[in-house]
mmCIF file of C-alpha atoms (C1' of nucleotides) in Angstrom:
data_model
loop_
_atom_site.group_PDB
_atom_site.id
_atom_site.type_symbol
_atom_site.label_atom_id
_atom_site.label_comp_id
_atom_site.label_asym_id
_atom_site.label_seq_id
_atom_site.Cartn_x
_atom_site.Cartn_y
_atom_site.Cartn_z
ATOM 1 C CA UNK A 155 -4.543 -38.130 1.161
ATOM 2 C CA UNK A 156 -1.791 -39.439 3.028
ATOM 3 C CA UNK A 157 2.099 -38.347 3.047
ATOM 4 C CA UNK A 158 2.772 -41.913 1.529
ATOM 5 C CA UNK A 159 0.574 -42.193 -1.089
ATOM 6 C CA UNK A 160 0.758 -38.387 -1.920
ATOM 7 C CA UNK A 161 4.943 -39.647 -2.490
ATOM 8 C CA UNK A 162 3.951 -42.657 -4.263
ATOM 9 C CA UNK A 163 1.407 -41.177 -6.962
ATOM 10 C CA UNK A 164 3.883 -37.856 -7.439
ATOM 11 C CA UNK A 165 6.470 -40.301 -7.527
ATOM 12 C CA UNK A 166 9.069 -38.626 -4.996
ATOM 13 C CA UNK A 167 10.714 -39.947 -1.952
ATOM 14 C CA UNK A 168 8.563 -39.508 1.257
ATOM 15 C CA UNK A 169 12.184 -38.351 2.858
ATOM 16 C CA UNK A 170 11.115 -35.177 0.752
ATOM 17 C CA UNK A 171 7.966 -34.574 0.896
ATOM 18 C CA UNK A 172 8.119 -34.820 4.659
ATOM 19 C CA UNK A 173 11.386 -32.510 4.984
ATOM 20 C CA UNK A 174 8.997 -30.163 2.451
ATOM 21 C CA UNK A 175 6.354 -30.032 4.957
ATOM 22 C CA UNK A 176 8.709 -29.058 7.570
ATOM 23 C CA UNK A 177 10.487 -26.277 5.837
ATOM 24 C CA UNK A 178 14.068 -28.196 6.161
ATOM 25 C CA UNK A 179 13.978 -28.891 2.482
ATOM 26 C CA UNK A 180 14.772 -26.508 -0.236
ATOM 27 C CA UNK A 181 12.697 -28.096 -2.754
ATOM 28 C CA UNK A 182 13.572 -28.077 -6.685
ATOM 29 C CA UNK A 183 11.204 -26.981 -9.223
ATOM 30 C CA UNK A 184 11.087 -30.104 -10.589
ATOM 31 C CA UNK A 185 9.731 -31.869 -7.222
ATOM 32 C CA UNK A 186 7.501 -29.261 -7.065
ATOM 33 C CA UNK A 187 5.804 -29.978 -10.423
ATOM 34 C CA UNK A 188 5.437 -33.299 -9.836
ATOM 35 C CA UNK A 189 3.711 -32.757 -6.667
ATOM 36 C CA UNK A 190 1.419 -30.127 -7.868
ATOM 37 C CA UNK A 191 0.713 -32.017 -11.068
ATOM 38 C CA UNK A 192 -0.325 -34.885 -9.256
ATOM 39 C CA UNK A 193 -2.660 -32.668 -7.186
ATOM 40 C CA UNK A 194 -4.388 -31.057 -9.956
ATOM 41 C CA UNK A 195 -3.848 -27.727 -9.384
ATOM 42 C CA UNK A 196 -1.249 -25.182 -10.748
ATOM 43 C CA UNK A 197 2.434 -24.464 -9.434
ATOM 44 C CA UNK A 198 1.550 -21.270 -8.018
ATOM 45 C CA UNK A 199 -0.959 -22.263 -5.969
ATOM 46 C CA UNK A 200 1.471 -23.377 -3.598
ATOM 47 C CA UNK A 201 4.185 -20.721 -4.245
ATOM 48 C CA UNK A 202 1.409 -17.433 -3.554
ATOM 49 C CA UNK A 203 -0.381 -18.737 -1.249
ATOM 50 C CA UNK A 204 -2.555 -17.078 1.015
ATOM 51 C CA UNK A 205 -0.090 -17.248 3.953
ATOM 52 C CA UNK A 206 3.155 -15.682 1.887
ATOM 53 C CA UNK A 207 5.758 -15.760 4.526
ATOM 54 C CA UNK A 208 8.037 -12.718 3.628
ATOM 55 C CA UNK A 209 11.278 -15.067 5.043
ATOM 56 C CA UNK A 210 15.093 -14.417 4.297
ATOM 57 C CA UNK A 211 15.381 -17.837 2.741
ATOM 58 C CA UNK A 212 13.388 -18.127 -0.369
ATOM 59 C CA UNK A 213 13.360 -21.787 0.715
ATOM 60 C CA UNK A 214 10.417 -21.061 3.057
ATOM 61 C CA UNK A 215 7.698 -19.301 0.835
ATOM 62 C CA UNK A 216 5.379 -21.399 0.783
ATOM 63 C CA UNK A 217 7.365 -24.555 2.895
ATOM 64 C CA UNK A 218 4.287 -23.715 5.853
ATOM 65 C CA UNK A 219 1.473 -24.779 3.047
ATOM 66 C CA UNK A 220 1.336 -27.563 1.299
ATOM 67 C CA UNK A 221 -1.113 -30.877 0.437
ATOM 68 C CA UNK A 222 -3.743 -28.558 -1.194
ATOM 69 C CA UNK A 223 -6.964 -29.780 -2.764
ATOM 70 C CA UNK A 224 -9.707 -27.694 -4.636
ATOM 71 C CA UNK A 225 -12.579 -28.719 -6.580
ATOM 72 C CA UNK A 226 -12.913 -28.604 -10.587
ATOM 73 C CA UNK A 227 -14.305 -25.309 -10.435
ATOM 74 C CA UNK A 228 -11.721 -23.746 -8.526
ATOM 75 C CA UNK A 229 -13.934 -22.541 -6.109
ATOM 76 C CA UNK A 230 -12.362 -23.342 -2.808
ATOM 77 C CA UNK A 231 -8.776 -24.435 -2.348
ATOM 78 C CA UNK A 232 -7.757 -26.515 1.056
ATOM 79 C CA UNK A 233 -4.043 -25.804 2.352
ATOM 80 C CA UNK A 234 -2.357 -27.245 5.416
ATOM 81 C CA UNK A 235 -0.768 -25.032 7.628
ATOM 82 C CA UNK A 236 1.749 -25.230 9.959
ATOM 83 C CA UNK A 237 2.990 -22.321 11.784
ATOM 84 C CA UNK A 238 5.865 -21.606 13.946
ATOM 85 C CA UNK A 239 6.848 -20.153 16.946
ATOM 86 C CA UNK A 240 8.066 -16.328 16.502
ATOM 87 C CA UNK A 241 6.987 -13.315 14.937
ATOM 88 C CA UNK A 242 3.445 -13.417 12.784
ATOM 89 C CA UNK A 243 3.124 -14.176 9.566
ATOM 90 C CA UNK A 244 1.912 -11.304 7.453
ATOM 91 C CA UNK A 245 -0.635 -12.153 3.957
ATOM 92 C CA UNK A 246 -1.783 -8.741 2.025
ATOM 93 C CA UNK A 247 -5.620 -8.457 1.282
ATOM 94 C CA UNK A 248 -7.067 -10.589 -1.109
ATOM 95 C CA UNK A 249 -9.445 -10.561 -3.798
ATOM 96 C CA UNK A 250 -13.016 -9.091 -2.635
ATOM 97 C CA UNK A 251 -16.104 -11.631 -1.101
ATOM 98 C CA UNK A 252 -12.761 -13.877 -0.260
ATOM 99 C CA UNK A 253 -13.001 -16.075 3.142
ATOM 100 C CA UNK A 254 -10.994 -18.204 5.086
ATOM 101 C CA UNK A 255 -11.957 -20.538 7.548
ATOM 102 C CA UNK A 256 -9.374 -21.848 9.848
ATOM 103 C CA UNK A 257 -9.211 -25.173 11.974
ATOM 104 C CA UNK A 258 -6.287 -25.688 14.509
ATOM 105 C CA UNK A 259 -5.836 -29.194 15.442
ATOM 106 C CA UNK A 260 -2.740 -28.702 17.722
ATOM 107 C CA UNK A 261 -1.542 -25.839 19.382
ATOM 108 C CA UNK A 262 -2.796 -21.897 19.799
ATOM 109 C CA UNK A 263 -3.257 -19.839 17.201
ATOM 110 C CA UNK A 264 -3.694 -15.946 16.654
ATOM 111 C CA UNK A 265 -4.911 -14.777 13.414
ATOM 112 C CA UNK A 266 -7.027 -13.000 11.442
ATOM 113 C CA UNK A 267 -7.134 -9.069 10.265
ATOM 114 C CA UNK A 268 -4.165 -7.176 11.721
ATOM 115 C CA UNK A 269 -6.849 -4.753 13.277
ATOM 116 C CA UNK A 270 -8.840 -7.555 15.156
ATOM 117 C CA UNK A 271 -6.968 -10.988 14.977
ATOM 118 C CA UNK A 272 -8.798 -13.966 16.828
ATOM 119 C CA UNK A 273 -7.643 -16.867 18.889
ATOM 120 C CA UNK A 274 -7.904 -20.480 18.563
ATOM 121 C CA UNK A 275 -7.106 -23.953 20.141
ATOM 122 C CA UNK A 276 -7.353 -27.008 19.022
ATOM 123 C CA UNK A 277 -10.531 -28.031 17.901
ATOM 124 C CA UNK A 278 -11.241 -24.445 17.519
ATOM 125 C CA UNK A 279 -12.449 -22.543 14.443
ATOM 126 C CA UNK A 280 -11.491 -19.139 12.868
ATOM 127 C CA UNK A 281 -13.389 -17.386 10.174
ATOM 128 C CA UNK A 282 -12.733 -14.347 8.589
ATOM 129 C CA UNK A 283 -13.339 -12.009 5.432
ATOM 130 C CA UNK A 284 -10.030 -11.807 3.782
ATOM 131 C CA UNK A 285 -9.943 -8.636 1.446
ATOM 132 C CA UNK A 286 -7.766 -7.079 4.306
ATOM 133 C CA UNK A 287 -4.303 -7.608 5.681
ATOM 134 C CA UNK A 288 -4.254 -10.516 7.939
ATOM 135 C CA UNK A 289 -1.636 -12.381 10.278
ATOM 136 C CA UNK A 290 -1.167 -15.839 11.740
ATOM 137 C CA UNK A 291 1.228 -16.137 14.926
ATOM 138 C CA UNK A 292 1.609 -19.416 16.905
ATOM 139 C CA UNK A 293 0.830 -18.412 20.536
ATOM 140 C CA UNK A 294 3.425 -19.849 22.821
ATOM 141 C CA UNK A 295 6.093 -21.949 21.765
ATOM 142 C CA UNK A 296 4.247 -24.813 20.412
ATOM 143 C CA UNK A 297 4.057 -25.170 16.604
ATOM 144 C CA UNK A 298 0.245 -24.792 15.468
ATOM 145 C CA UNK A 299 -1.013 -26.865 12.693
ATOM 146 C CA UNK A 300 -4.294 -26.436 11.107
ATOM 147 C CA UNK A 301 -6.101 -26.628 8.126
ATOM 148 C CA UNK A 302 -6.753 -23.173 6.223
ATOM 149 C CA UNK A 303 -9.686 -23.576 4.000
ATOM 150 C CA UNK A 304 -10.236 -20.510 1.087
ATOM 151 C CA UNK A 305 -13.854 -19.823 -0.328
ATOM 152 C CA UNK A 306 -14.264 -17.543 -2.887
ATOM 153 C CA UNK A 307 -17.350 -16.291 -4.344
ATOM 154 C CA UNK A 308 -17.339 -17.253 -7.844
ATOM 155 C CA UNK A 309 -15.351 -19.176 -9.711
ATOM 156 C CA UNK A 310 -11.860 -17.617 -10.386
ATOM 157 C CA UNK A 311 -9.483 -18.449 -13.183
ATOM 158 C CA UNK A 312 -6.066 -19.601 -11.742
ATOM 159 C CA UNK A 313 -5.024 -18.577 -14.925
ATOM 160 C CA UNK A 314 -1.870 -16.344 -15.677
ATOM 161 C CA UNK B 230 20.351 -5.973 -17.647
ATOM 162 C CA UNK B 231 23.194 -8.653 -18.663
ATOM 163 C CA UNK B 232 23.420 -12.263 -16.988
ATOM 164 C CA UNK B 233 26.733 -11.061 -15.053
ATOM 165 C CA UNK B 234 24.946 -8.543 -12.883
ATOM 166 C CA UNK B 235 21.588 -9.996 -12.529
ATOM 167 C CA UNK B 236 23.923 -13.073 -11.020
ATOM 168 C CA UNK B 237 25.512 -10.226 -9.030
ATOM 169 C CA UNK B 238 22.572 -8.081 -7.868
ATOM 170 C CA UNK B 239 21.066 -12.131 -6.806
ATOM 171 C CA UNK B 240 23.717 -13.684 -5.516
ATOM 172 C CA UNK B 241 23.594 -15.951 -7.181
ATOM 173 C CA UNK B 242 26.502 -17.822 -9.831
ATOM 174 C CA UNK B 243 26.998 -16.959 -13.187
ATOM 175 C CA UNK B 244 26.703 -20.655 -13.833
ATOM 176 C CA UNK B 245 23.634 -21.486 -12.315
ATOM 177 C CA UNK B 246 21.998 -18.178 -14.499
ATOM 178 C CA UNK B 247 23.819 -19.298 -17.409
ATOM 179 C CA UNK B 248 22.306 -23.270 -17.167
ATOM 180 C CA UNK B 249 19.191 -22.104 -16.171
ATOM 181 C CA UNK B 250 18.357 -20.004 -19.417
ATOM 182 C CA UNK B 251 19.445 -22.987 -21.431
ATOM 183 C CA UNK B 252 16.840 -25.535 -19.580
ATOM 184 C CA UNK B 253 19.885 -27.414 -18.547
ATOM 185 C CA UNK B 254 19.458 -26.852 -14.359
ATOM 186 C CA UNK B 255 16.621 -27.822 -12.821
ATOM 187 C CA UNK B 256 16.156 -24.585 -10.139
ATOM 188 C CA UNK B 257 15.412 -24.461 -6.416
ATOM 189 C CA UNK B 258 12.999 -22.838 -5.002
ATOM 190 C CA UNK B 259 15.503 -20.376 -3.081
ATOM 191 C CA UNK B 260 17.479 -19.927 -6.144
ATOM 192 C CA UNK B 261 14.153 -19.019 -7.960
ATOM 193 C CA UNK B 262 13.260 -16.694 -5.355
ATOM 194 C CA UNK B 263 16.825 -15.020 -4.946
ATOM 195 C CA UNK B 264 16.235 -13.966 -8.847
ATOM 196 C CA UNK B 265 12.736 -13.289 -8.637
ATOM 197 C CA UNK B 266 12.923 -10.791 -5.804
ATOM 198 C CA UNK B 267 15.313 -9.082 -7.305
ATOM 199 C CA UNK B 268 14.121 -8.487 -10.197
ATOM 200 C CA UNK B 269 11.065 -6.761 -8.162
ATOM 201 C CA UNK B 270 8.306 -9.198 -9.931
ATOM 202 C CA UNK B 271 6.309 -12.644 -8.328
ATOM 203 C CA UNK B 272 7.605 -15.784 -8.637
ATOM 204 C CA UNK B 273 4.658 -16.340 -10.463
ATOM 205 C CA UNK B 274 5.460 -14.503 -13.180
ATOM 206 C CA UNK B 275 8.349 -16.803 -14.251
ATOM 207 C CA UNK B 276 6.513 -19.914 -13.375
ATOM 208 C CA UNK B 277 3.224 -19.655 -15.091
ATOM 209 C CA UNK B 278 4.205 -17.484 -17.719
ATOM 210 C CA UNK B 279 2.594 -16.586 -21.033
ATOM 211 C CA UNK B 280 4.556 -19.060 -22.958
ATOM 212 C CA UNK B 281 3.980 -21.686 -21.238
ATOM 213 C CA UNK B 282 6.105 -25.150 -21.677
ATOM 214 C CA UNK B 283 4.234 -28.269 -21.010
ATOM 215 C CA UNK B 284 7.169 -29.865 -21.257
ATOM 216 C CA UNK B 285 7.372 -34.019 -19.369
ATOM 217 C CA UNK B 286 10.309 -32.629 -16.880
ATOM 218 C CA UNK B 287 8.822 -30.374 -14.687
ATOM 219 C CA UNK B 288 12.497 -28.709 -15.290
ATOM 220 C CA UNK B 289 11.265 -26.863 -18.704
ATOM 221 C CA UNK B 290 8.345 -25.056 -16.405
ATOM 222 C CA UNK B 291 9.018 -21.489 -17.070
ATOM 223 C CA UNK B 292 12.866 -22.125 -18.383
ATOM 224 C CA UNK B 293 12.193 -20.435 -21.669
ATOM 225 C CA UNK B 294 11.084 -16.747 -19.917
ATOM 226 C CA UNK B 295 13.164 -15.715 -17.735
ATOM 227 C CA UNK B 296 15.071 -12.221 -16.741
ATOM 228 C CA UNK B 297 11.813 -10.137 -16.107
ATOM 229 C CA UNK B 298 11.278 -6.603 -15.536
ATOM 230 C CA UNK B 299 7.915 -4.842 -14.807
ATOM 231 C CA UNK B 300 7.356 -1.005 -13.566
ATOM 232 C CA UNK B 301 6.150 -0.330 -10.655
ATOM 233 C CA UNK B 302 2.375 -0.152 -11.132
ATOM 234 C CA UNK B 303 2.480 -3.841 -12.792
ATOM 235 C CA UNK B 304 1.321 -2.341 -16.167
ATOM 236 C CA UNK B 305 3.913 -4.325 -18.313
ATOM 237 C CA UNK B 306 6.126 -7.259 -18.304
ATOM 238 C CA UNK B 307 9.331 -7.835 -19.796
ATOM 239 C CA UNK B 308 10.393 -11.316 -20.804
ATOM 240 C CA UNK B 309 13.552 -12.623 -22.705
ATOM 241 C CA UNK B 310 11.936 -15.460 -24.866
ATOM 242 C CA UNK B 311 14.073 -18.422 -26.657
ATOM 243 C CA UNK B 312 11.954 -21.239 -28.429
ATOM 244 C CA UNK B 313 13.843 -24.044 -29.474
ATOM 245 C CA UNK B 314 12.783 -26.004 -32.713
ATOM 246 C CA UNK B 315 9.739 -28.577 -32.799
ATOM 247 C CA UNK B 316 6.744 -28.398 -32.261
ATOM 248 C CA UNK B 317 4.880 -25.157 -31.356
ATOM 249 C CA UNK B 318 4.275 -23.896 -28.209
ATOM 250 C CA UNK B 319 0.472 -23.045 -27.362
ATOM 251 C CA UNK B 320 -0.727 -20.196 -24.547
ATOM 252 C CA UNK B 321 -4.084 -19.955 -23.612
ATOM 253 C CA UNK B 322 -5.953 -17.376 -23.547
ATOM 254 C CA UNK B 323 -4.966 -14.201 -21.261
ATOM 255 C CA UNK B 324 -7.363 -11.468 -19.455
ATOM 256 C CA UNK B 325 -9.174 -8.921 -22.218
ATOM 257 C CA UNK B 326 -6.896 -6.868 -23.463
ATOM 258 C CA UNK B 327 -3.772 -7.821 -23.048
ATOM 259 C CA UNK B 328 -1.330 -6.896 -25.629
ATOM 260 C CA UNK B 329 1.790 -8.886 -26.712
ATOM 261 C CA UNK B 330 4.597 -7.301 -28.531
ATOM 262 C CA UNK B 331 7.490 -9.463 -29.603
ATOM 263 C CA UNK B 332 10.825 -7.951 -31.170
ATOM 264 C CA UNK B 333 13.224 -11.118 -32.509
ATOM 265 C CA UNK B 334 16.529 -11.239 -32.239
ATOM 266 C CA UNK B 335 17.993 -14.258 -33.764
ATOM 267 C CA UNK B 336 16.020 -16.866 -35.580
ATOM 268 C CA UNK B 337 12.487 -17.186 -37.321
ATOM 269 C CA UNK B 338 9.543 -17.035 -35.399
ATOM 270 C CA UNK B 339 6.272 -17.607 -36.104
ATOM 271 C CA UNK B 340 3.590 -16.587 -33.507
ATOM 272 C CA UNK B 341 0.636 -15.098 -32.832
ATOM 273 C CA UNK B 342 -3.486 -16.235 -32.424
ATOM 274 C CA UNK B 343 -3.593 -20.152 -33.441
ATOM 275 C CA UNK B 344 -5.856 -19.038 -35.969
ATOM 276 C CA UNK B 345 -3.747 -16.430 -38.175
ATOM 277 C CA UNK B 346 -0.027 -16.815 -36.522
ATOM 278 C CA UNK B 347 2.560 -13.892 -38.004
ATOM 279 C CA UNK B 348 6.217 -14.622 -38.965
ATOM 280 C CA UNK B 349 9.338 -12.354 -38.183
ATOM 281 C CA UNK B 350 13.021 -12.957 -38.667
ATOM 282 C CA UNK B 351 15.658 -11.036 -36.707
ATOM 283 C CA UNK B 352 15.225 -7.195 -36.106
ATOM 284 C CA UNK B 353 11.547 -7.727 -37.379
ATOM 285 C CA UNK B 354 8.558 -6.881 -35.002
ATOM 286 C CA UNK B 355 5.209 -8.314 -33.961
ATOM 287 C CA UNK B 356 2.091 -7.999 -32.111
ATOM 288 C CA UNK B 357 -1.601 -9.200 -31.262
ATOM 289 C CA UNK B 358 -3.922 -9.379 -28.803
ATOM 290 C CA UNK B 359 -3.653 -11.822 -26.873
ATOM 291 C CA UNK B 360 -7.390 -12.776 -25.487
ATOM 292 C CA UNK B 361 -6.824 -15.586 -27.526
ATOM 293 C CA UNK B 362 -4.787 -18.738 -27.541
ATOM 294 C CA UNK B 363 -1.886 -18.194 -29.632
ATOM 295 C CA UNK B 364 1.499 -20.360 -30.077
ATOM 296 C CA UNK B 365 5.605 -19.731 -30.357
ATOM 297 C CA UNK B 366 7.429 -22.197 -32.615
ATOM 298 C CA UNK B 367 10.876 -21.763 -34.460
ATOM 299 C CA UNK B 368 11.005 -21.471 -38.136
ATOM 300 C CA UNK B 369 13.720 -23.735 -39.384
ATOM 301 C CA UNK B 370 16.946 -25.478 -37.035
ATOM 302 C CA UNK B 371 17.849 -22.391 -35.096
ATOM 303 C CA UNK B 372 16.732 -21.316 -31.956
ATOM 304 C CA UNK B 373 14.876 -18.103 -31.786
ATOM 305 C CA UNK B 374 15.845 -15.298 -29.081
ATOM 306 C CA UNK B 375 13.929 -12.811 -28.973
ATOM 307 C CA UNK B 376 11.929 -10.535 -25.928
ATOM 308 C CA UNK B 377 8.295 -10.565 -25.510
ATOM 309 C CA UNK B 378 6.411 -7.265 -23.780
ATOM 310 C CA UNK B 379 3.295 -7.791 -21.990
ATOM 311 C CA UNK B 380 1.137 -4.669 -22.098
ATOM 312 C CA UNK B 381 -2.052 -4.819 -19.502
ATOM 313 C CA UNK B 382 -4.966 -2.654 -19.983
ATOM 314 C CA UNK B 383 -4.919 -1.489 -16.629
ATOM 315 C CA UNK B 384 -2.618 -1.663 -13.367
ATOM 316 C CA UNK B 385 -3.251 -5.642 -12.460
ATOM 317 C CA UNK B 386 -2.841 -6.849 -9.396
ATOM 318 C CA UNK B 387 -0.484 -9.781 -9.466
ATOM 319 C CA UNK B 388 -2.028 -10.538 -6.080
ATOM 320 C CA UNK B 389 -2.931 -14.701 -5.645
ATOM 321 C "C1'" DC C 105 -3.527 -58.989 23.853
ATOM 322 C "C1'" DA C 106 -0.999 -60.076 19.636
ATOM 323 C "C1'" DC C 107 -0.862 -58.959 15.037
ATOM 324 C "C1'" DC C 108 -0.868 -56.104 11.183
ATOM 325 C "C1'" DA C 109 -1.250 -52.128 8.193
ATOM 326 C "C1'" DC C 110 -0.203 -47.644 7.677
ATOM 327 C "C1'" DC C 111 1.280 -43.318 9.364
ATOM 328 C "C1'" DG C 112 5.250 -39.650 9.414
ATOM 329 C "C1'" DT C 113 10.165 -39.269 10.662
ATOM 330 C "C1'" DT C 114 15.025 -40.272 10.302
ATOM 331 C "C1'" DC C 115 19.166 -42.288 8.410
ATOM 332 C "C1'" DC C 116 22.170 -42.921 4.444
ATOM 333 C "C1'" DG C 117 24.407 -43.338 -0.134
ATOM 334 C "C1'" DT C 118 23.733 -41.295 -4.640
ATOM 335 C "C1'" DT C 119 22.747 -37.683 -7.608
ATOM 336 C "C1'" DT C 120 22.916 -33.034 -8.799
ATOM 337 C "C1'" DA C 121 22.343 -28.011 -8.187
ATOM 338 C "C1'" DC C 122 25.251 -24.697 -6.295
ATOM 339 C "C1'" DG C 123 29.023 -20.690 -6.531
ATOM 340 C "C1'" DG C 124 33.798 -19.489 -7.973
ATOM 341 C "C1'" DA C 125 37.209 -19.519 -11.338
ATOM 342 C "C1'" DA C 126 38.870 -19.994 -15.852
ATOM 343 C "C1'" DC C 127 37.892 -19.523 -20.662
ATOM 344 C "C1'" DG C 128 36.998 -17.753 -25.523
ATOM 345 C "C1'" DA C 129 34.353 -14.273 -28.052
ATOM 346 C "C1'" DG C 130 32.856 -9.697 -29.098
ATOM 347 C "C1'" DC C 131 33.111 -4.743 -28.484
ATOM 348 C "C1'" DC C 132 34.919 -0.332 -28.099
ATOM 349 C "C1'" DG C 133 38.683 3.270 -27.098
ATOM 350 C "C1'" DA C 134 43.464 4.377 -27.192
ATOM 351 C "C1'" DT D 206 46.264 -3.286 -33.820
ATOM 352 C "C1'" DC D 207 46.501 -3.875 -29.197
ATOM 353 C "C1'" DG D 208 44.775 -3.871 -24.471
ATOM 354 C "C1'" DG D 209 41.031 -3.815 -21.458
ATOM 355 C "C1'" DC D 210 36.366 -4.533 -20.406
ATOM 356 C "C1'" DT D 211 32.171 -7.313 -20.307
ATOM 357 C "C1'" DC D 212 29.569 -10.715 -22.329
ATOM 358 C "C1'" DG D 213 27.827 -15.856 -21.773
ATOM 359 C "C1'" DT D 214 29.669 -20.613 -21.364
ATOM 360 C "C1'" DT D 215 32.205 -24.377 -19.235
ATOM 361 C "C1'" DC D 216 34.853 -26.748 -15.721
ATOM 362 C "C1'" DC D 217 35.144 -28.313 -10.986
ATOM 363 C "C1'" DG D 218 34.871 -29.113 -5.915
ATOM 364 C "C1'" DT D 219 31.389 -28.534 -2.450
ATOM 365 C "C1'" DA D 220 26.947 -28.520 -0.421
ATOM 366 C "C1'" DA D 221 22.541 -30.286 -0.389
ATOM 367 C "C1'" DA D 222 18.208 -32.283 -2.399
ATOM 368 C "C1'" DC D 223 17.009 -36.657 -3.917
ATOM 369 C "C1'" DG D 224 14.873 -41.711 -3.352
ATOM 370 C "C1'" DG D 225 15.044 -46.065 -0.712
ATOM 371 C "C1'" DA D 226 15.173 -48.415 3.500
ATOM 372 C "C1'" DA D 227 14.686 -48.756 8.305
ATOM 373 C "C1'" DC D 228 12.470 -47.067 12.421
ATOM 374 C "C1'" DG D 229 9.066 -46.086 16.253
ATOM 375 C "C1'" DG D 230 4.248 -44.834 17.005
ATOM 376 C "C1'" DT D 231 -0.694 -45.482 16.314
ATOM 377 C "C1'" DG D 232 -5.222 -47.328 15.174
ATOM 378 C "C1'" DG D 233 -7.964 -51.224 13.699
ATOM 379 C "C1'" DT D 234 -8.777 -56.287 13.810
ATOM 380 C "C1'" DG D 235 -8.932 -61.191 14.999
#
DNA sequence: CACCACCGTTCCGTTTACGGAACGAGCCGA
DNA sequence: TCGGCTCGTTCCGTAAACGGAACGGTGGTG
């Protein structure tokens, strides 16, 4: 799924959808809808995400993830994550047998369980059990972007 | 809690509050968040409410709940329900033993399990449990107003 | 190597959500 | 009954999110 046809099915402006992946767009709950409508899977999927970055600006919880896939039984969910240069990004434990498997594709990243976070280049894989406080930190002062890829054990309602 | 200070306490305008009660703003994400964290509860919790709206404009999402409270160990919800006339709004089911009570202020309601829905006028009172889908829809012309408790079995976590 | 299709970004005019101020209504207390 | 307080709504100028078009970069193809 591409940025333009992602804009074309959802029916919003690829001016947006590319400012939302950059976190210079404040988006409105009604762009957001249509987005996550046309994805298939439910508003707050994107809003509590894995990665919640505690920011001043509510405009950037959950601005780093976005383009997120899962499969009918809600067993895996695929965000895209882009993470920026400064202090790490803090995500409370999650639900038990949880894990996350994390590809970078540009850039260095440090993440993983606050106790024992691991490094990664590009091309590089992370995996981790994620029922305990975790972090993600760009290394450097190049922006990292990589996919962030949750498994969990049995099929979870995304219900309310 | 009135609409003046909650606009205070978020900073954010009277006006926007004020519209986005009546479904007539379409909210940002920051402005979402601003009222949100205030309020001490997820942004999920307005979004994918109990009642919820599948309304065309992604706009409606949530605009019928709003001004939330919960304590501290997530045991109960607070919502401030209108439901305009038409057609009835349907819930699905929520986790075992969750228990909805609904106090009306204005207007005719009639809610409760699809199956054996209860009616209440202004001042009147009403409850089920709510492990099974159950619908809101307005008796009559007027809008209903009227606040709907959430009672969980045990602390939740409202973790994603 | 030229061409083309598509990618994501940037520019720009329009639309609209934003906060502040002004307003009428309702509710006490003097 | 009057004045003051607070309620929620409405008006309005400003700031910004929106979609469309134009742009440079990239990968595949003849």
């Amino acid at each position: 799924m591409s940025l333009s046809t992602l804009a074309r099915l959802a029916g919003v402006g690829k001016a947006t959808l590319s400012g939302l992946e950059n976190g210079t767009r404040n988006p409105t709950l009604e762009t957001l809808y249509a987005i996550t409508a046309q994805l298939g899977v439910p508003l707050t999927a994107v809003l509590s995400g894995p990665a919640e970055t505690p920011t001043v600006r509510g405009a950037a919880v959950g601005a780093t993830l976005l383009e997120v896939f899962s499969d009918t039984d809600a067993t895996y969910e695929l965000y895209r994550m882009r993470v920026s240069p400064g202090p790490a990004q803090l995500s409370p434990a999650h639900q038990a047998g949880v894990t996350e498997h994390v590809t970078v594709f540009s850039g260095v990243l440090r993440a993983g369980p606050v106790t024992a976070p691991l490094t990664a280049g590009p091309g590089e894989y992370l995996r981790w059990i994620s029922d305990v406080p975790h972090s993600y930190a760009a290394v450097g002062d190049e922006e990292v972007r990589a996919s962030l890829l949750l498994r969990y054990p049995r099929s979870t309602t995304v219900e309310s």
